[in-house]
CSV table of C-alpha atoms and ligand atoms in Angstrom, one decimal:
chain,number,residue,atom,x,y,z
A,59,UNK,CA,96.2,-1.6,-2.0
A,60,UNK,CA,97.7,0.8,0.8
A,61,UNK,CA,94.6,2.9,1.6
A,62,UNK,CA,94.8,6.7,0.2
A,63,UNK,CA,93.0,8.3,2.7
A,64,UNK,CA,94.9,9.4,5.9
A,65,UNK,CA,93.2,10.9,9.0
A,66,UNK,CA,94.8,14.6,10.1
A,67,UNK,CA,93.1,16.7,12.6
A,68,UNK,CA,89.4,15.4,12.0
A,69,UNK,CA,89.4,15.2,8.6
A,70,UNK,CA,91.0,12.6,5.8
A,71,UNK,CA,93.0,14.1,3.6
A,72,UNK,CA,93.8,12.1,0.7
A,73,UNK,CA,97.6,11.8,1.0
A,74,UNK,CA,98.4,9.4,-1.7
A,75,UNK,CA,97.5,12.4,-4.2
A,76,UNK,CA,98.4,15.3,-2.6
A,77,UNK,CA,102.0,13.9,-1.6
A,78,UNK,CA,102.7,13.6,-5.6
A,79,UNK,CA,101.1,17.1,-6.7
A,80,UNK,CA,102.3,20.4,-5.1
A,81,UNK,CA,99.4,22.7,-4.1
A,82,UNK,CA,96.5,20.4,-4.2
A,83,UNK,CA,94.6,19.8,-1.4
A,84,UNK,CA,91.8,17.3,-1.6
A,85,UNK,CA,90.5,15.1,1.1
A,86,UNK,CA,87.1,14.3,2.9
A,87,UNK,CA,85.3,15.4,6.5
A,88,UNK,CA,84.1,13.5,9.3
A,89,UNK,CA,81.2,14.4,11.9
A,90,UNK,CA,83.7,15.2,14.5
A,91,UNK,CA,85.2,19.1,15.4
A,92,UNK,CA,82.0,21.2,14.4
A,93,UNK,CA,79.6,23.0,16.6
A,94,UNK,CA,76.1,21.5,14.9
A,95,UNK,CA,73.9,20.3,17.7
A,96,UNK,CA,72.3,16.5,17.4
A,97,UNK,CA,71.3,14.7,15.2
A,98,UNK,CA,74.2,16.7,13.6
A,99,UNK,CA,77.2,16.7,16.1
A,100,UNK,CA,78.8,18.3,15.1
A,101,UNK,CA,80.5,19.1,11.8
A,102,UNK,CA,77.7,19.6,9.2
A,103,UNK,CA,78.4,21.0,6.5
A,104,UNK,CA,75.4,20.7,4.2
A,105,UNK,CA,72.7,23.9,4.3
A,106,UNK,CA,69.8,21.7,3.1
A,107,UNK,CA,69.1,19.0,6.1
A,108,UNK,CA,67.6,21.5,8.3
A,109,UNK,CA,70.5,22.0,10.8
A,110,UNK,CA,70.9,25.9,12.5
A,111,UNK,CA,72.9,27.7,9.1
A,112,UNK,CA,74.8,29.7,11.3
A,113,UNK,CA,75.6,26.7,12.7
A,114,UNK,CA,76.7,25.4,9.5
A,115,UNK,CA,78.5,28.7,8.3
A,116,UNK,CA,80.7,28.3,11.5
A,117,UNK,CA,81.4,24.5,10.1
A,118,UNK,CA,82.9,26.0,7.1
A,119,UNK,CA,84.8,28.6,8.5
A,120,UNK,CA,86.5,26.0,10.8
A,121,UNK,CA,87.3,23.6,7.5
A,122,UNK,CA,87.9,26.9,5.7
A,123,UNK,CA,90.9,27.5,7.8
A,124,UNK,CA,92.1,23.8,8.3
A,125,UNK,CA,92.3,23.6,4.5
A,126,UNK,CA,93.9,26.9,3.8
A,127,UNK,CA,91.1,27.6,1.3
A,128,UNK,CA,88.7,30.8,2.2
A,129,UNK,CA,85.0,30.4,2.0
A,130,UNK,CA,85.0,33.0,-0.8
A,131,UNK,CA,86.9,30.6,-3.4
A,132,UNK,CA,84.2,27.9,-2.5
A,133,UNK,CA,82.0,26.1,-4.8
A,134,UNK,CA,79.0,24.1,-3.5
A,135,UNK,CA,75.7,22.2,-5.6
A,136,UNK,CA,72.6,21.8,-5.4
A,137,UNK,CA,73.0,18.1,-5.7
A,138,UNK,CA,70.0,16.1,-7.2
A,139,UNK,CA,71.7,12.5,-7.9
A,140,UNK,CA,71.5,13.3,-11.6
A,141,UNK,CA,74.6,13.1,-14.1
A,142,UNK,CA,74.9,16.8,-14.8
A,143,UNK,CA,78.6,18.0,-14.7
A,144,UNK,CA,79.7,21.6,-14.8
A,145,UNK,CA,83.7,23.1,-15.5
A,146,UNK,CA,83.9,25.6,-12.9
A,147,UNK,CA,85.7,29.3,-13.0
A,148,UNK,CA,86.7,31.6,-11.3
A,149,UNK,CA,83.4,33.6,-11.7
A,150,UNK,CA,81.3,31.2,-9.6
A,151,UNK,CA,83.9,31.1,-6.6
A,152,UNK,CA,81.5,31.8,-3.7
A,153,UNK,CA,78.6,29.8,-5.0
A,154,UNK,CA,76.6,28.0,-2.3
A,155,UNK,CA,79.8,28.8,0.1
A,156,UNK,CA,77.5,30.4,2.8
A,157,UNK,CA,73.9,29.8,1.4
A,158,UNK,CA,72.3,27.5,-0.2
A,159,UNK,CA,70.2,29.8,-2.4
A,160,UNK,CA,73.2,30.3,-4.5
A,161,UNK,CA,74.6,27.1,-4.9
A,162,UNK,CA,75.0,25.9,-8.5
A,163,UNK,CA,71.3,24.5,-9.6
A,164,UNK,CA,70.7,20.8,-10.5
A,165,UNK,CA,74.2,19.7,-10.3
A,166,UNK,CA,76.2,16.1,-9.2
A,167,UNK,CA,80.0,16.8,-10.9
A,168,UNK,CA,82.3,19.6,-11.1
A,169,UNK,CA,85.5,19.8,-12.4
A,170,UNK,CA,88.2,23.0,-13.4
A,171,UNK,CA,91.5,24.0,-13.7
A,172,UNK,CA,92.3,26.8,-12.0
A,173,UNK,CA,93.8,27.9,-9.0
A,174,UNK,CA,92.2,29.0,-6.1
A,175,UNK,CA,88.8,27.5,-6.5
A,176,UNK,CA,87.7,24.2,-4.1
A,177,UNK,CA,85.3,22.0,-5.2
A,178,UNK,CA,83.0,20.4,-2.9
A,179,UNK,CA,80.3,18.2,-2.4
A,180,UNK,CA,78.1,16.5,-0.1
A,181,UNK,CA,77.5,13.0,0.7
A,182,UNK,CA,76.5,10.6,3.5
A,183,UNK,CA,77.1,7.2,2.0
A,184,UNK,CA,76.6,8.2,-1.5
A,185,UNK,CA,80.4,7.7,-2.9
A,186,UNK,CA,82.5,10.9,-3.7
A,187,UNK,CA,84.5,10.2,-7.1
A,188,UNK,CA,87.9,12.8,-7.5
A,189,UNK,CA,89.2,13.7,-10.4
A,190,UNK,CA,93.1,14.4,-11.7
A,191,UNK,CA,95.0,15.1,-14.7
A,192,UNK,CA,98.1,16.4,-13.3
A,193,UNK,CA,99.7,17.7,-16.8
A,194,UNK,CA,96.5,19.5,-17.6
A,195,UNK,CA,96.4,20.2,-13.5
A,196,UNK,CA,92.6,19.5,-14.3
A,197,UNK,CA,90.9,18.2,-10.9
A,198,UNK,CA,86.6,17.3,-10.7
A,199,UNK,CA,85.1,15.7,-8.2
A,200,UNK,CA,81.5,13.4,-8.2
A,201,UNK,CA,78.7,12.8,-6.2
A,202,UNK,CA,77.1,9.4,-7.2
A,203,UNK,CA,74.7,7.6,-4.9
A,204,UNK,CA,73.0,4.5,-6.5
A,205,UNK,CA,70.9,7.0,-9.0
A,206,UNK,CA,74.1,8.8,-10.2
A,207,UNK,CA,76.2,5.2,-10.4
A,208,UNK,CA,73.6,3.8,-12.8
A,209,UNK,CA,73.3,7.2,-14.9
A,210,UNK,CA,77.4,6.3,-15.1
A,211,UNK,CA,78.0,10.2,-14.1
A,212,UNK,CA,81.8,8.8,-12.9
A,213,UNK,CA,81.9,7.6,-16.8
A,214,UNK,CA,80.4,10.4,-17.5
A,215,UNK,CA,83.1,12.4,-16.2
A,216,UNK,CA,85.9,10.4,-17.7
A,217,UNK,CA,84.6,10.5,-21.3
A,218,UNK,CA,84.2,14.1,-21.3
A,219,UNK,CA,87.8,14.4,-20.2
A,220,UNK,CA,88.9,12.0,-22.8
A,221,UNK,CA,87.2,13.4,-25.1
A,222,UNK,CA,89.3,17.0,-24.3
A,223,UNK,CA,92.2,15.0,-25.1
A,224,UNK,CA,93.7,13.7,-21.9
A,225,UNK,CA,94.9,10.8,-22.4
A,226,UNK,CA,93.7,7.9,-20.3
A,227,UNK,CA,97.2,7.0,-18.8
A,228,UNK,CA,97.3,10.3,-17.4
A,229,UNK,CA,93.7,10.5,-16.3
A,230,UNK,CA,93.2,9.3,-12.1
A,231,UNK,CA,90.2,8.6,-10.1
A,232,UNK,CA,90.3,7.9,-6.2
A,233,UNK,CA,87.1,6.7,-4.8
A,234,UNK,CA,86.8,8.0,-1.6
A,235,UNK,CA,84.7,6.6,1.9
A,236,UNK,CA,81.1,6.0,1.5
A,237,UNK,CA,78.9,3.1,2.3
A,238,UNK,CA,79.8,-0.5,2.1
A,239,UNK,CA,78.8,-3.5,0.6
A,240,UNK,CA,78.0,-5.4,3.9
A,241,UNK,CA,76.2,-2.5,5.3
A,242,UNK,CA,74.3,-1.5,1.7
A,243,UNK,CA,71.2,-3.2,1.3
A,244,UNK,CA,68.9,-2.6,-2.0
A,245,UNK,CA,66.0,-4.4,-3.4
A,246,UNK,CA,65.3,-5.9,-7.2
A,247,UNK,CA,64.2,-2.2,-8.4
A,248,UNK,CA,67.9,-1.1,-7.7
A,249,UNK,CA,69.5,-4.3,-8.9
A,250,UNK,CA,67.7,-4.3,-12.3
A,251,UNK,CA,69.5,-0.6,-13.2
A,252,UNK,CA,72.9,-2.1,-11.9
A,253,UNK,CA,72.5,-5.1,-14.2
A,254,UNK,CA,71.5,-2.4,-17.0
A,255,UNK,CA,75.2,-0.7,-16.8
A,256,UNK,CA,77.3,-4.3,-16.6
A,257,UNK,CA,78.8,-5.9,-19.6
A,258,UNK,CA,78.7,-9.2,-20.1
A,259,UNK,CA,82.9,-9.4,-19.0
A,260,UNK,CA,82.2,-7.7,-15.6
A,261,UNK,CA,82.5,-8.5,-12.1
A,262,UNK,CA,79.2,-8.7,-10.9
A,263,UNK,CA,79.4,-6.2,-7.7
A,264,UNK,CA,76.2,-7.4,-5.1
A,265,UNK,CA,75.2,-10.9,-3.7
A,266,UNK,CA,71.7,-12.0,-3.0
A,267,UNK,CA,71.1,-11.9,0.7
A,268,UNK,CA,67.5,-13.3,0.6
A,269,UNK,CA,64.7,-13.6,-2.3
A,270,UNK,CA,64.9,-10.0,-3.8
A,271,UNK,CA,67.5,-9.2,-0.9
A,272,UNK,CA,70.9,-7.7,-2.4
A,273,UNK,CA,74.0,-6.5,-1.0
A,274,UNK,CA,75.5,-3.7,-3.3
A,275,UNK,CA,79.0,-3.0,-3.5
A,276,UNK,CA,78.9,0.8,-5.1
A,277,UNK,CA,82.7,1.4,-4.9
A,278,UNK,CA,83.1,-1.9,-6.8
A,279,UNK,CA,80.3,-1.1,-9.3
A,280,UNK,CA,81.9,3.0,-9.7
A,281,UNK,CA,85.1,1.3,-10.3
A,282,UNK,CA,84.6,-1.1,-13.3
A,283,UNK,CA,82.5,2.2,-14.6
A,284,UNK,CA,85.9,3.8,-14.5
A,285,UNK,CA,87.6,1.2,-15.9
A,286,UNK,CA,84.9,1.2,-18.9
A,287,UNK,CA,85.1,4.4,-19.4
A,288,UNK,CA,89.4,3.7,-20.2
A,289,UNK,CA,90.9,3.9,-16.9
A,290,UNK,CA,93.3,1.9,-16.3
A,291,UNK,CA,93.3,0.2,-12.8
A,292,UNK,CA,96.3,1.0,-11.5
A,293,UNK,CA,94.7,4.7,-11.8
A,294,UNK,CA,92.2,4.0,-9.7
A,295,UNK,CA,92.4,4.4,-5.9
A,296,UNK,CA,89.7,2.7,-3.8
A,297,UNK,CA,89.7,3.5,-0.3
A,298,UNK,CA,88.6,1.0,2.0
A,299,UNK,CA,86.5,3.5,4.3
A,300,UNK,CA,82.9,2.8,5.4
A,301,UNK,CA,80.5,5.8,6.4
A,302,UNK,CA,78.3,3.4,8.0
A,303,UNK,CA,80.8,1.2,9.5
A,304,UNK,CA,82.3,3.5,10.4
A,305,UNK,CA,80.9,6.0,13.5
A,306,UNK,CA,83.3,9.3,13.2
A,307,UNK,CA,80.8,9.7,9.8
A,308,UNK,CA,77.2,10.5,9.3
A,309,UNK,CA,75.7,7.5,7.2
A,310,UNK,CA,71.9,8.0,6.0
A,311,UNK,CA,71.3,4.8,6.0
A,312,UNK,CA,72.6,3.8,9.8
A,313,UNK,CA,70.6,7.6,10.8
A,314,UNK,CA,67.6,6.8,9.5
A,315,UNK,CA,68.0,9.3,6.9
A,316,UNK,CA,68.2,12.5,10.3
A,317,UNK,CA,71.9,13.5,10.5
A,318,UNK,CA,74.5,15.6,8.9
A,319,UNK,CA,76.8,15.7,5.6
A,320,UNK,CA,80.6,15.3,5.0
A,321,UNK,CA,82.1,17.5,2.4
A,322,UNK,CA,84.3,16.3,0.0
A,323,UNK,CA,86.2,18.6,-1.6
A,324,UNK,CA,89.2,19.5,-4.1
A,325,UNK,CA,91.5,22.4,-5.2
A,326,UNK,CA,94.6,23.8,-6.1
A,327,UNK,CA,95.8,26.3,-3.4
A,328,UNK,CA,98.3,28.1,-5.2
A,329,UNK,CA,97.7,31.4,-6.8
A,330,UNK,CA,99.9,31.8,-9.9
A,331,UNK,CA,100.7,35.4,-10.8
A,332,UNK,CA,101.6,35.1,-14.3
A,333,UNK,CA,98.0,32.9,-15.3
A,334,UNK,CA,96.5,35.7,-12.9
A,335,UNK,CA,97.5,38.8,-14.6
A,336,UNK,CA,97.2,37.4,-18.0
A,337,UNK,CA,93.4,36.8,-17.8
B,590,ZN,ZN1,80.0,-0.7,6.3
């Protein structure tokens, strides 16, 4: 698979989406082009790790700008590895852009369909999970560590849109750079919820390292989930980026649990006038 995911200016945007629909913009941060100090140099963008906010604000307003997407149309979580999704509107544009206060309580998924509002999120290994239905030009994005991949909230997220009517053909996912199987180790307490969410037919996604030792592939695992839930494969992008591996990211693993937080994020950036006056 050709990897979705294309560096530009400090950031990956995801290209292989964003090439096919006019005025979306989606991608993923590194740690690089920020003005954080260590053990966050430099590009924070999470509120909640103890980093200086202004700090943080000044992050956003540098992504802000990349992106083309103000800070006001910004949405942002108070993420809590759970499986709670929320449709966004208009009305909460701003939430948790410059404060954490704000930020939408006790929430790992959002999704919407209107212009002008970016979704984003915050991970350091956990896996961001993005969301398109280009004929309903419905876009979500998930966060979904190990806790949210055995709650399913990717499945979670699929069902719900199903269940709206899209139809699966027409229903993508793109799993987007977080931690990797090599560099993701988990113990027996971990491996007994994975084996909980398999069925019988599935690739089993860790290997046992040593006695009650796993590796644990979560982009493997977050895929068949997908694929469950009535994805069909070739709908699914996987990229092939590690955030431990891989040193222009913070990994919370490799840090020792002290460092910063990429953003994922997605949107469409085009106002149109005719939805706008009609509402
Ligand atoms: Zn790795």
């Amino acid at each position: 698979m050709t990897e979705p995911f294309r560096l530009m200016n400090d950031l990956y945007i995801l290209d292989s989406w964003m090439k096919k629909n006019s005025g979306l913009v989606a991608g993923f941060t590194t740690r690089n082009g920020g003005k954080s100090s260590e053990p966050f140099r430099s590009m924070n963008l999470a509120f909640h790790v103890n980093d200086n906010s202004d700090d943080v604000c000044e992050n956003r307003r540098i992504l802000a700008k990349k992106i083309g997407f103000p800070l006001q149309q910004w949405v942002s979580a108070e993420q809590t590895h759970g499986k709670n999704i929320r449709r966004i509107t208009q009305n909460d544009r701003g939430k948790g852009a410059l404060r954490y206060e704000d930020s939408i309580k006790d929430t790992d998924g959002f999704y919407t369909e209107e212009k002008g509002v970016l979704l984003t999120m915050c991970y350091a290994d956990c896996v961001p999970i993005y969301f398109l239905a280009p004929k309903q030009q419905r876009i979500g994005i998930v966060h979904s560590g190990w806790k949210g991949t055995v709650q399913k909230i990717a499945g979670e997220m699929a069902a719900k849109w199903l269940s709206d009517g899209i139809d699966p053909t027409e229903l993508f996912a793109a799993i987007g750079p977080s931690i990797c199987q090599n560099c993701y180790q988990v113990d027996d307490r971990v491996i007994q919820q994975v084996d909980a969410v398999l069925s019988p037919n599935d690739d089993i996604p860790y290997v046992e390292t040593e006695k009650g030792c796993y590796q644990l592939d979560l982009k493997a695992l977050n895929r068949t989930i997908l694929e469950n839930a009535g994805l069909p494969k070739e709908n699914i992008l996987v990229t092939s980026l590690c955030t431990s591996c891989h040193h222009d990211f913070y990994s919370h693993r490799r840090d020792n649990g002290k460092t910063g937080r990429m953003l994922g994020f997605i949107g469409w950036n085009k106002e149109v006038s005719h939805l706008e006056s009609s509402r």
